[in-house]
Tab-separated table of C-alpha atoms in Angstrom:
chain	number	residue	atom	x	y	z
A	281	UNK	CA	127.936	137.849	97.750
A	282	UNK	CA	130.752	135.982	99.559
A	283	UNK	CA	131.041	132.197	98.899
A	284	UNK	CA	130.316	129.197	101.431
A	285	UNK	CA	132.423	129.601	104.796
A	286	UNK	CA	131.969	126.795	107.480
A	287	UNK	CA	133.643	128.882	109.396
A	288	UNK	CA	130.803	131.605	109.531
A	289	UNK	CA	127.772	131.440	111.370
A	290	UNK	CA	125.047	129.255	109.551
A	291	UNK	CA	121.913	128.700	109.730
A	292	UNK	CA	119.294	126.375	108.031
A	293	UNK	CA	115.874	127.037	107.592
A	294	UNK	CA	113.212	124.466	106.490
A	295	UNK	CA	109.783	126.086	105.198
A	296	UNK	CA	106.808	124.486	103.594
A	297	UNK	CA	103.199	122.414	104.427
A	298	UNK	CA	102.224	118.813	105.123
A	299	UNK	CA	104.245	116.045	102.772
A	300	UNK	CA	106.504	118.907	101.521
A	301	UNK	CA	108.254	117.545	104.801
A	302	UNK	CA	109.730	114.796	103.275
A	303	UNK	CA	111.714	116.419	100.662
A	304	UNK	CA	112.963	118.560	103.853
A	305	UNK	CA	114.287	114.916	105.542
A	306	UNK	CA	115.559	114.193	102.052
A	307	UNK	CA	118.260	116.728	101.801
A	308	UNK	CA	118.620	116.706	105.800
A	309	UNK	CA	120.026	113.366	105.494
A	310	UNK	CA	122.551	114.816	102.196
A	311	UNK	CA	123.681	117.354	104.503
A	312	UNK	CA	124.225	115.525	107.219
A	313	UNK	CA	126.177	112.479	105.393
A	314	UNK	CA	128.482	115.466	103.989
A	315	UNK	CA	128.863	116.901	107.459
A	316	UNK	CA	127.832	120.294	106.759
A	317	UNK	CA	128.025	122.651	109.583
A	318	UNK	CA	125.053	124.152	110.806
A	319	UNK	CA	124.707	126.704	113.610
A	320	UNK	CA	120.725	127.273	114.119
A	321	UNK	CA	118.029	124.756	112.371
A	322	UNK	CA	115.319	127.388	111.774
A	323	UNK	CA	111.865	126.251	110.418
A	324	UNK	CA	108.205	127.478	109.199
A	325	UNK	CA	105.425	125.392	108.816
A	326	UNK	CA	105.989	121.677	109.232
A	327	UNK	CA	109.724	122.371	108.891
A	328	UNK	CA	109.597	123.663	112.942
A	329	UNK	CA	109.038	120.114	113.513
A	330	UNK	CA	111.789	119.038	111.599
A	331	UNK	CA	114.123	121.530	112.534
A	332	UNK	CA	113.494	120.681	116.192
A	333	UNK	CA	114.157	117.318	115.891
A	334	UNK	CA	117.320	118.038	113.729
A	335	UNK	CA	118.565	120.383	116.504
A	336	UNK	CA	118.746	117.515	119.245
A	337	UNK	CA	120.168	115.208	116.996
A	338	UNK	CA	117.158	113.364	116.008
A	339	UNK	CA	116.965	114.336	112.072
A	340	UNK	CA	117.362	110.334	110.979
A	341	UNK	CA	113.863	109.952	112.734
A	342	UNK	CA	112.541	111.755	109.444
A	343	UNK	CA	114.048	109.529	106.976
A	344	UNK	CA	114.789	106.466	108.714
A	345	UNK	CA	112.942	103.720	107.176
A	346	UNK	CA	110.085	103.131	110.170
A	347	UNK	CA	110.492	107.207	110.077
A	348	UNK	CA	107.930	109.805	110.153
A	349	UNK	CA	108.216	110.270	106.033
A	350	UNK	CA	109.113	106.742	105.204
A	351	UNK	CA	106.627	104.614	107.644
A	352	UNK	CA	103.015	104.271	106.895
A	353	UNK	CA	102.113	106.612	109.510
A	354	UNK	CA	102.878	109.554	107.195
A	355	UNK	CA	99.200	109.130	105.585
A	356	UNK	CA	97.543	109.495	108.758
A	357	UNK	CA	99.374	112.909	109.738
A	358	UNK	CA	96.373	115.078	108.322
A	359	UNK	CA	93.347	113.429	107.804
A	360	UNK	CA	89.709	114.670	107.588
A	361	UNK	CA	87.933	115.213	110.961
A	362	UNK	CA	86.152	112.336	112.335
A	363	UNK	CA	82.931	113.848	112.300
A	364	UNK	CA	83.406	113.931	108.433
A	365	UNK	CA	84.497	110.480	107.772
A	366	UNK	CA	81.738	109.228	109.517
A	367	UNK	CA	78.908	111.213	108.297
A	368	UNK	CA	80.510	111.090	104.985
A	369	UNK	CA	80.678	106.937	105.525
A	370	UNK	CA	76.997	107.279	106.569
A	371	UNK	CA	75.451	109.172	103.625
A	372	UNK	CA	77.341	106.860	101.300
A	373	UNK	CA	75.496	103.844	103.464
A	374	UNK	CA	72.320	105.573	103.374
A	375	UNK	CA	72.440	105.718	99.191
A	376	UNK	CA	73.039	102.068	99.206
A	377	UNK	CA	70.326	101.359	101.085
A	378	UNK	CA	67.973	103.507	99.971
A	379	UNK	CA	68.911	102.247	96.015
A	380	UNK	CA	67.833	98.578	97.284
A	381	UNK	CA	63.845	99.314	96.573
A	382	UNK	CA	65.093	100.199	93.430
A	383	UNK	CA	67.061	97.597	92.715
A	384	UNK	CA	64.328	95.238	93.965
A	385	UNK	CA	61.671	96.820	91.585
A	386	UNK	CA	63.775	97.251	88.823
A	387	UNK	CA	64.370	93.125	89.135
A	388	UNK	CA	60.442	93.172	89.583
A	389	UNK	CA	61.348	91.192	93.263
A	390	UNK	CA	59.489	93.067	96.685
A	391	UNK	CA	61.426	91.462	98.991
A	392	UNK	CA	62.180	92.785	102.521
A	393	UNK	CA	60.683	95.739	102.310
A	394	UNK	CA	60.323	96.224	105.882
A	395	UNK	CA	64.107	95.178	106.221
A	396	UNK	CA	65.037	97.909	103.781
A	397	UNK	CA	63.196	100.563	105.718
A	398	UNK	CA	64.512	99.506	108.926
A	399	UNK	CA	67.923	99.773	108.069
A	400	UNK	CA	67.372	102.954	106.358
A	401	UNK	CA	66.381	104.401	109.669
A	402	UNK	CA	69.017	102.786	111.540
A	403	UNK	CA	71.473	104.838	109.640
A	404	UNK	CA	69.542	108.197	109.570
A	405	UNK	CA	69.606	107.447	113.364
A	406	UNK	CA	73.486	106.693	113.693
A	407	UNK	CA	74.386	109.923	111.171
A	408	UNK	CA	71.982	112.020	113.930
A	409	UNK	CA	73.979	110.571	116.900
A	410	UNK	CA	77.639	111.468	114.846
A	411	UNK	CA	76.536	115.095	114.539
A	412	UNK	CA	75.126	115.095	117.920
A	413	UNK	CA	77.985	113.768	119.661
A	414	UNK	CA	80.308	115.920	117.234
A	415	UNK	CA	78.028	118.769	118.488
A	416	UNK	CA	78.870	118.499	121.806
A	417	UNK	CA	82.883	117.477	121.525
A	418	UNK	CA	83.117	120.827	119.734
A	419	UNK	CA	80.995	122.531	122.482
A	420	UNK	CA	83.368	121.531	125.196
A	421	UNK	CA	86.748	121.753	123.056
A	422	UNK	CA	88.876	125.503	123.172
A	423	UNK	CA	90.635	126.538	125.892
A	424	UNK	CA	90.067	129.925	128.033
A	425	UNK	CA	86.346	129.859	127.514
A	426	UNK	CA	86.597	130.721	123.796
A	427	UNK	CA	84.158	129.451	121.306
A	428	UNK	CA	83.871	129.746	117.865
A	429	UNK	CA	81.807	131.548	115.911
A	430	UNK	CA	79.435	131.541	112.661
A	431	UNK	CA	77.092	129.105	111.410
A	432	UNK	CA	76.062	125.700	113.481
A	433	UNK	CA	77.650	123.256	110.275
A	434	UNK	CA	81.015	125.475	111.066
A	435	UNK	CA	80.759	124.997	114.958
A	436	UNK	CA	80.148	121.730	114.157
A	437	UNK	CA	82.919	120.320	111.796
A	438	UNK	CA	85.128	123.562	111.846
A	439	UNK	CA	88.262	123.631	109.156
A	440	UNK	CA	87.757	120.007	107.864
A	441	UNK	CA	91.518	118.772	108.044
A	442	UNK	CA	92.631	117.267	111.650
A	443	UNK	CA	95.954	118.500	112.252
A	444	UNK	CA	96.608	116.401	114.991
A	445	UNK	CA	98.103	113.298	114.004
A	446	UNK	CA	101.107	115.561	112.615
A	447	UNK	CA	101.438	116.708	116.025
A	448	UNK	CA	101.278	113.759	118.269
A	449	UNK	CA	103.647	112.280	115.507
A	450	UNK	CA	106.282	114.994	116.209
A	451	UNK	CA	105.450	114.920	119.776
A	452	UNK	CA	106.525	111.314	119.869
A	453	UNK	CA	109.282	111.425	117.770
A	454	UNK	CA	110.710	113.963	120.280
A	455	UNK	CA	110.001	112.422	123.325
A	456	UNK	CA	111.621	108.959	122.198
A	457	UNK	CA	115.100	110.946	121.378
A	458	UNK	CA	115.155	113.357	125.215
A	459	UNK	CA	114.081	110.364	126.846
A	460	UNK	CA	116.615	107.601	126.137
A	461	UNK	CA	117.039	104.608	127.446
A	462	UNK	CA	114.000	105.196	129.532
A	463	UNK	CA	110.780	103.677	129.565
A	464	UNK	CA	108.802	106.689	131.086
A	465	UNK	CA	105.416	107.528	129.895
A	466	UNK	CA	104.761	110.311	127.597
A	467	UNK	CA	103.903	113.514	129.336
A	468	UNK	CA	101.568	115.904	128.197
A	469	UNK	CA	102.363	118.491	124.678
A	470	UNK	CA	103.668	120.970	127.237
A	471	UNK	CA	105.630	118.471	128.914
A	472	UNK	CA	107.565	117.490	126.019
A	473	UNK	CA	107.922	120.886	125.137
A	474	UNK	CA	109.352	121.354	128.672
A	475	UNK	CA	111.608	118.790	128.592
A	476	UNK	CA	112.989	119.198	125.107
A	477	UNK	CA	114.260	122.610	126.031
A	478	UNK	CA	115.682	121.485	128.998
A	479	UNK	CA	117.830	118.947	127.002
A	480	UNK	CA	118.481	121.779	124.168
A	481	UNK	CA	119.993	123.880	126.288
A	482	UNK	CA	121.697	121.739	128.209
A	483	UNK	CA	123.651	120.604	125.501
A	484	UNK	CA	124.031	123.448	123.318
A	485	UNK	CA	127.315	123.470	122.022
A	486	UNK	CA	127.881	119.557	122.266
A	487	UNK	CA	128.306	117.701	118.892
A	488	UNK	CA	124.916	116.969	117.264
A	489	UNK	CA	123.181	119.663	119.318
A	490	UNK	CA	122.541	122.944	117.920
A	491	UNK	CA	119.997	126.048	118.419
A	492	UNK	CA	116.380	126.332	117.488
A	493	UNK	CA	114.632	128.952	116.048
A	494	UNK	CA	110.689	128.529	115.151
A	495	UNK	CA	107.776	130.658	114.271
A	496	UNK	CA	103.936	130.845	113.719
A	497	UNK	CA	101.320	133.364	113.354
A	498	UNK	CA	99.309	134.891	115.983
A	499	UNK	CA	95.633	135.468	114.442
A	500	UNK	CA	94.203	137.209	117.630
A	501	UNK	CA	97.326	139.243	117.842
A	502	UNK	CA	97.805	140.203	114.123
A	503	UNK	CA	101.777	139.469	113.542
A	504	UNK	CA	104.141	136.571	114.115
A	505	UNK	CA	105.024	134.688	117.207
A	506	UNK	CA	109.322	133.705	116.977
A	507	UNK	CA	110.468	131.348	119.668
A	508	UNK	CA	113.982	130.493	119.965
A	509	UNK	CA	116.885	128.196	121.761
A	510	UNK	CA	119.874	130.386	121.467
A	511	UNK	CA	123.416	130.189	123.085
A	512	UNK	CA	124.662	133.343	124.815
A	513	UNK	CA	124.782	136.372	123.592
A	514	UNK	CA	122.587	135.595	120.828
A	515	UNK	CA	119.853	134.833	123.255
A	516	UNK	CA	120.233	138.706	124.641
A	517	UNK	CA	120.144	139.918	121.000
A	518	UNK	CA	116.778	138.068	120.515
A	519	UNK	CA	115.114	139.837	123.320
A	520	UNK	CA	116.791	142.885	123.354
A	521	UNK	CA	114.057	146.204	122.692
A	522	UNK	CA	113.428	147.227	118.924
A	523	UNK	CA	112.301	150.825	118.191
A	524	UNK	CA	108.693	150.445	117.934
A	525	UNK	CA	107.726	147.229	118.756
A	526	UNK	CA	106.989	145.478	122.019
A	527	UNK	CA	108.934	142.675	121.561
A	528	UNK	CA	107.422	140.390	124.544
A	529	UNK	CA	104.576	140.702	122.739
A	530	UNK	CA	105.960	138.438	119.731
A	531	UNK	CA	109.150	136.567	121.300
A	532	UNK	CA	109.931	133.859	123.369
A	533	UNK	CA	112.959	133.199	124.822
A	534	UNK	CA	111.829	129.021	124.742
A	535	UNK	CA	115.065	128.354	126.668
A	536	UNK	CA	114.468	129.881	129.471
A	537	UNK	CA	110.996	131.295	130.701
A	538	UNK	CA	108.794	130.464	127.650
A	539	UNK	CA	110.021	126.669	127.964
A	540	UNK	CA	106.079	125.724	128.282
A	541	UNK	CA	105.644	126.958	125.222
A	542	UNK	CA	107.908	125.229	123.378
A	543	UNK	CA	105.594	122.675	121.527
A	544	UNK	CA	103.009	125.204	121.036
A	545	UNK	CA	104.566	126.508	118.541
A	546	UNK	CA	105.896	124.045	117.088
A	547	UNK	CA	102.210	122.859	117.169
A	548	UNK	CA	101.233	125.867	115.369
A	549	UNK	CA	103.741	125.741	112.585
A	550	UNK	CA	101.986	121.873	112.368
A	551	UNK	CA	98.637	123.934	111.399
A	552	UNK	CA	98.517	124.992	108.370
A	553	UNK	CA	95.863	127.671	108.030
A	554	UNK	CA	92.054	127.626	106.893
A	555	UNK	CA	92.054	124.044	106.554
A	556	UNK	CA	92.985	123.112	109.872
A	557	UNK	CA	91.353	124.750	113.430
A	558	UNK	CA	94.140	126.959	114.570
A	559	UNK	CA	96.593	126.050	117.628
A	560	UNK	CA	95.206	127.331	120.760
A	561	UNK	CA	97.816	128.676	122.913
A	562	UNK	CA	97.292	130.162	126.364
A	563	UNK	CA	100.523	132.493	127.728
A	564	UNK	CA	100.975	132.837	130.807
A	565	UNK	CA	99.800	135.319	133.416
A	566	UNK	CA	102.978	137.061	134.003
A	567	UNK	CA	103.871	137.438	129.735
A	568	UNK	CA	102.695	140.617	127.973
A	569	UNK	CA	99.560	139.020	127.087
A	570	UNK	CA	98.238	138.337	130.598
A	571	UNK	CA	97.051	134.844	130.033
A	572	UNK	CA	94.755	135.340	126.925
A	573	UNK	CA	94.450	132.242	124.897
A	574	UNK	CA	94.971	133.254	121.536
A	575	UNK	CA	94.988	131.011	117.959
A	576	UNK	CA	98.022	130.496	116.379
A	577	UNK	CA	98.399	128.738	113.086
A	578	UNK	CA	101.336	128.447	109.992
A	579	UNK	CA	101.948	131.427	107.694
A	580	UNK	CA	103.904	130.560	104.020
A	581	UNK	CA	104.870	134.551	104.056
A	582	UNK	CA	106.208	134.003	107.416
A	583	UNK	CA	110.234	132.901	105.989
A	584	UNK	CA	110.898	136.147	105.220
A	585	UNK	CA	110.470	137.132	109.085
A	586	UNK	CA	111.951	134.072	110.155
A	587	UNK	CA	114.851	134.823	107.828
A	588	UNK	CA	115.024	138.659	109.421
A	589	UNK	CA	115.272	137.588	112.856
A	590	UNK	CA	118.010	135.071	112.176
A	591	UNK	CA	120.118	138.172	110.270
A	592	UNK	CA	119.303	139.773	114.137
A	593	UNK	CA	121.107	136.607	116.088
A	594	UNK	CA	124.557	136.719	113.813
A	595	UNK	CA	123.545	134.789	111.178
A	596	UNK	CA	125.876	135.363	108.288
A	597	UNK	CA	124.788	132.690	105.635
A	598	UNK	CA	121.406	130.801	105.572
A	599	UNK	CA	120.276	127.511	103.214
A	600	UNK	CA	116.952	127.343	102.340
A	601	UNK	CA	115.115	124.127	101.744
A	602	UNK	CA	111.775	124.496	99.915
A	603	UNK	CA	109.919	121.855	98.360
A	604	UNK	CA	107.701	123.709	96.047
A	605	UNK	CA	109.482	124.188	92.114
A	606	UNK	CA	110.591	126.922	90.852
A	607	UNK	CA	107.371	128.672	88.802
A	608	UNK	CA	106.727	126.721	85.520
A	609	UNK	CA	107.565	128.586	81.540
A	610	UNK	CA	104.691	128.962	79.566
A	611	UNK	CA	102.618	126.065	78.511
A	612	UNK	CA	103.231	124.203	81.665
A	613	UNK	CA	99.553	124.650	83.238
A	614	UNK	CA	98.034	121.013	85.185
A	615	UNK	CA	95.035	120.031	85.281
A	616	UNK	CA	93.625	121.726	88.921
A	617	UNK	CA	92.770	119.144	91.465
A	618	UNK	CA	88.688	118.624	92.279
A	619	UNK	CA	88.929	117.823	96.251
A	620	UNK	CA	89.075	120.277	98.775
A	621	UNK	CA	92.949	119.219	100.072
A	622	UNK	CA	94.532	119.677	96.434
A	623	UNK	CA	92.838	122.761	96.088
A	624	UNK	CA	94.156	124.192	99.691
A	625	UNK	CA	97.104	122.249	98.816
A	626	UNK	CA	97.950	124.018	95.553
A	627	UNK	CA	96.948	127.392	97.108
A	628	UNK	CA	99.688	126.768	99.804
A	629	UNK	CA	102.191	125.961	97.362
A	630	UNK	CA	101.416	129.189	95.164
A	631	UNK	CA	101.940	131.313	98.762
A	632	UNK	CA	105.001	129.810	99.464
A	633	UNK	CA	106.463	130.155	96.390
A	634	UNK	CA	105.784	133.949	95.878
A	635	UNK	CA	106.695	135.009	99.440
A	636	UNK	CA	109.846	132.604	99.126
A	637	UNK	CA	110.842	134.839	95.938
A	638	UNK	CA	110.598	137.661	98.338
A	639	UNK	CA	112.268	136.931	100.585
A	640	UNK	CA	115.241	135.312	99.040
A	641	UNK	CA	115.754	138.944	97.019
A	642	UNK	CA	115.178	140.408	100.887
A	643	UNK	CA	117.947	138.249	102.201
A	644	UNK	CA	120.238	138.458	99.497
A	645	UNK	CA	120.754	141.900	101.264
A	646	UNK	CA	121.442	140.850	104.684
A	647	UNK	CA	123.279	137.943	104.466
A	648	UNK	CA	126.568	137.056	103.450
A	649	UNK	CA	125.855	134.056	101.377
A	650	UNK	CA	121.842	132.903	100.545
A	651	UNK	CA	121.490	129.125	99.555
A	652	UNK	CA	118.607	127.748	97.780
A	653	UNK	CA	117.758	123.997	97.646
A	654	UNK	CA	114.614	123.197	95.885
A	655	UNK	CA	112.802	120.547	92.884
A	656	UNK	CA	113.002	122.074	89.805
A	657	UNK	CA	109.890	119.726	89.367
A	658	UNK	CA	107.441	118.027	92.262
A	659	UNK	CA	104.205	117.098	91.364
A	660	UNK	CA	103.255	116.027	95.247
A	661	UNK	CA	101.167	118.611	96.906
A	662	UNK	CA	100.801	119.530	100.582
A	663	UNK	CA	98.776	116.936	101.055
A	664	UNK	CA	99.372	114.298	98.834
A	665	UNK	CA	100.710	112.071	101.537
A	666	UNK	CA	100.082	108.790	99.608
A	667	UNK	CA	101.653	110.698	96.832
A	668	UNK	CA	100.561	111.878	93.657
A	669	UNK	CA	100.319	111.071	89.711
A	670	UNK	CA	102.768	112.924	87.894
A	671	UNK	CA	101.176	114.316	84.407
A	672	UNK	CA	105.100	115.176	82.674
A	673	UNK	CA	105.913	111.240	83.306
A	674	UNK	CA	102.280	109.956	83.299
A	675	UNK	CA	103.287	107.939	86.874
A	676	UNK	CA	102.863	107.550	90.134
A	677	UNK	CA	105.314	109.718	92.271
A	678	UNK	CA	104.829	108.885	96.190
A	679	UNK	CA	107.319	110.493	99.189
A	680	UNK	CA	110.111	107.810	99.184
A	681	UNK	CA	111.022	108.906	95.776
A	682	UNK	CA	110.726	112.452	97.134
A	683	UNK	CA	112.714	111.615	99.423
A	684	UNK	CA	115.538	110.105	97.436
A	685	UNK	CA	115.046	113.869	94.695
A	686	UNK	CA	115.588	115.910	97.588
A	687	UNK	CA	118.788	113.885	98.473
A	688	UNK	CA	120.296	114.207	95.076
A	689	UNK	CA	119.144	117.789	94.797
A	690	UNK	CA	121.139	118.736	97.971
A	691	UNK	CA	123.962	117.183	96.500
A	692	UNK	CA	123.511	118.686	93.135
A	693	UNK	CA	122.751	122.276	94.273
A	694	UNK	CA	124.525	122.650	97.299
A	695	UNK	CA	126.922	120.212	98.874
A	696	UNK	CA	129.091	119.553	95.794
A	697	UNK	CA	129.573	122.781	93.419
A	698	UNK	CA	129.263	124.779	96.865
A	699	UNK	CA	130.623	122.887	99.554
A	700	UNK	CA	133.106	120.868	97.555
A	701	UNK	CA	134.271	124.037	96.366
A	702	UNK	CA	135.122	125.753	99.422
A	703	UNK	CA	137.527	122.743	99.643
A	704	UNK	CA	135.267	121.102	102.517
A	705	UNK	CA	135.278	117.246	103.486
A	706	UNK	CA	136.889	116.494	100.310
A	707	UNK	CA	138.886	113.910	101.558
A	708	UNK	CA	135.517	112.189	102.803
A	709	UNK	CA	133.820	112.664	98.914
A	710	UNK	CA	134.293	108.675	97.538
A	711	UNK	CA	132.345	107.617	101.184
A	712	UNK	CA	129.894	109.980	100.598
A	713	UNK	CA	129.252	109.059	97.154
A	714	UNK	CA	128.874	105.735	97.845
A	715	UNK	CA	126.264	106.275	100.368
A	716	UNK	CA	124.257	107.955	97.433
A	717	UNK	CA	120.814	106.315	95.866
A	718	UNK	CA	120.629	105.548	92.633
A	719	UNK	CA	119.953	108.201	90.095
């Protein structure tokens, strides 16, 4: 293994689910402040948003205190379906009500009884009209005529978790930074998607600019979907034939004609799977798929492709950001969470960590130099977005304080026994420091 070169090809790839994303701005602001030198931002998960953002300059819009992590619009980036919170609003209104009698017996008063029962009817009537009118939203949502299957309570509510708030989030995070100073109105997904690449590869090479590589996974198509930004001839090398594979049939080239699907997959890296309705994505007429709409949705085993296809553009040495902890000794067990999120949540985080083992031992192999940064201890799941009680310190930890771990961790791990070492930006180390939290 040959150490830390900035002169080598390097690429950074982000991987992980929901609030893991703020640990991810956390050491993207170390690394930046240090001035590491990054060739290709790769990322998996809700780390594609990140690493797009990062690759047009935009990575402070992450950490930034009225940021995506820091601002109080991170708790709103996966909430429950509508339909949910307002049947689940109406049962708990209907139990109320219906206790009243009760209450009014019990207290030997019979009071309003007609008042009781109208009210109780009122909200049997408005939980009929949210399933009704959920009924039909559903019934006229997909794209390409496709419908989903199963029973009517699945057609109805689907994967409970609403994954789009994390994507109109990243949307307009993106679309602030290619606009600039102007005051247009927000386009459509695809045409921020269209627009970001245009800007990308306009200015690839340019300080602060740098190339893109994403991926998701195709359910209808069984295997991975890679999209990617790259400067010649690395673009060539991303398209070129492989021996057994038809590789239009899982790459886009999303700097030159796939640049309408440039947000789609970033979408679909914003979906994390079962718990969310996949990412419909239609291709277009003249791709390999002939303008099928097909579901696309995140993949935690997916880094260890992502990680292959980099070692296929000239990537010599990669740094991988994780924010799940390394597994625990014995003795270590938590108690498991009782709600549906913490349990997907702490599924998610199990994945991730065994396919990240993997794949690390995979690219130990094909890389020059394989770089790590992760907690050795987060108690914030997936999707603890309002953040999470910590049982080893009996507190509360929320994602600023993530935030601020993940920025001493890249410091820690990576920037000074690694980067300091190769004799980098050592002349810049007492600014840095000063720019560091507090421990």
């Amino acid at each position: 293994m040959q150490p830390y070169s900035p002169e080598r090809r390097t690429a950074l790839v982000l991987c992980g689910t929901g609030a893991h994303g703020a640990y991810q701005a956390g050491v993207l602001r170390a690394l930046q402040e240090a001035g590491v030198k990054i060739d290709v931002m790769a990322g998996q998960g809700v780390g594609a948003g990140a690493a797009a953002l990062v690759a047009i300059d935009g990575g402070s819009r992450l950490w930034e205190p009225d940021g995506i992590w820091r601002g109080d619009a991170a708790q709103t980036l996966y909430g429950w379906k509508w339909p949910l919170r307002a049947a689940g609003w109406l049962w708990l209104l209907l139990v109320v009500i219906l206790a009243v009698p009760v209450l009014l017996l019990a207290f030997r008063f019979q009071t309003f009884p007609d008042m009781v029962l109208s009210a109780a009817l009122a909200a049997i009537a408005a939980l009929l009209l949210v399933l009704g009118v959920g009924a039909v939203m559903v019934r006229r949502e997909g794209q390409g005529g496709r419908r989903a299957g199963g029973a009517w309570w699945w057609r109805l509510f689907g994967a409970p978790i609403d994954a789009s708030g994390a994507r109109d989030c990243v949307a307009g995070a993106m679309w602030q930074l290619i606009r600039g100073a102007s005051h247009a109105a927000r386009p459509g997904l695809a045409g921020v998607g269209r627009r970001y690449a245009e800007v990308l590869t306009d200015n690839l090479g340019q300080p602060g600019f740098c190339e893109l590589m994403v991926i998701a996974t195709d359910l209808d198509g069984r295997r991975d979907v890679v999209g990617a930004v790259l400067r010649a001839p690395y673009r060539q090398e991303f398209m070129a034939p492989r021996h057994g594979v038809e590789r239009r049939s899982e790459a886009i080239d999303l700097g030159d004609g796939g640049r309408d699907h440039v947000f789609d997959l970033i979408a679909a890296g914003l979906s994390p799977p079962v718990g969310c309705d996949p990412y419909m994505l239609t291709f277009g007429a003249d791709s390999y798929w002939r303008g099928e709409t097909h579901r696309l949705c995140d993949r935690p085993g997916a880094v260890s492709r992502l990680l292959g296809e980099l070692a296929g553009v000239g990537v010599s040495q990669v740094i991988v950001v994780s924010a799940v902890a390394a597994p625990p000794p014995p003795h270590r067990l938590s108690v498991p969470g009782m709600d549906v999120r913490r349990r997907l949540g702490e599924f998610l985080a199990a994945a991730e960590s065994a396919a990240l083992r993997d794949a690390i031992e995979i690219a130990r192999l094909r890389f020059d130099s394989v770089y790590l940064i992760c907690p050795t201890h987060n108690p914030v799941g997936p999707f603890d977005f309002a953040g999470a009680h910590d049982e080893a310190s009996d507190r509360r930890q929320d994602l600023g304080e993530l935030i601020d771990r993940a920025y001493e961790d890249a410091y820690r791990q990576f920037i000074e026994p690694v980067v300091g070492a190769s004799g980098e930006h050592l002349t810049h180390a007492g600014a840095v420091e000063a720019t560091r939290p507090p421990a």
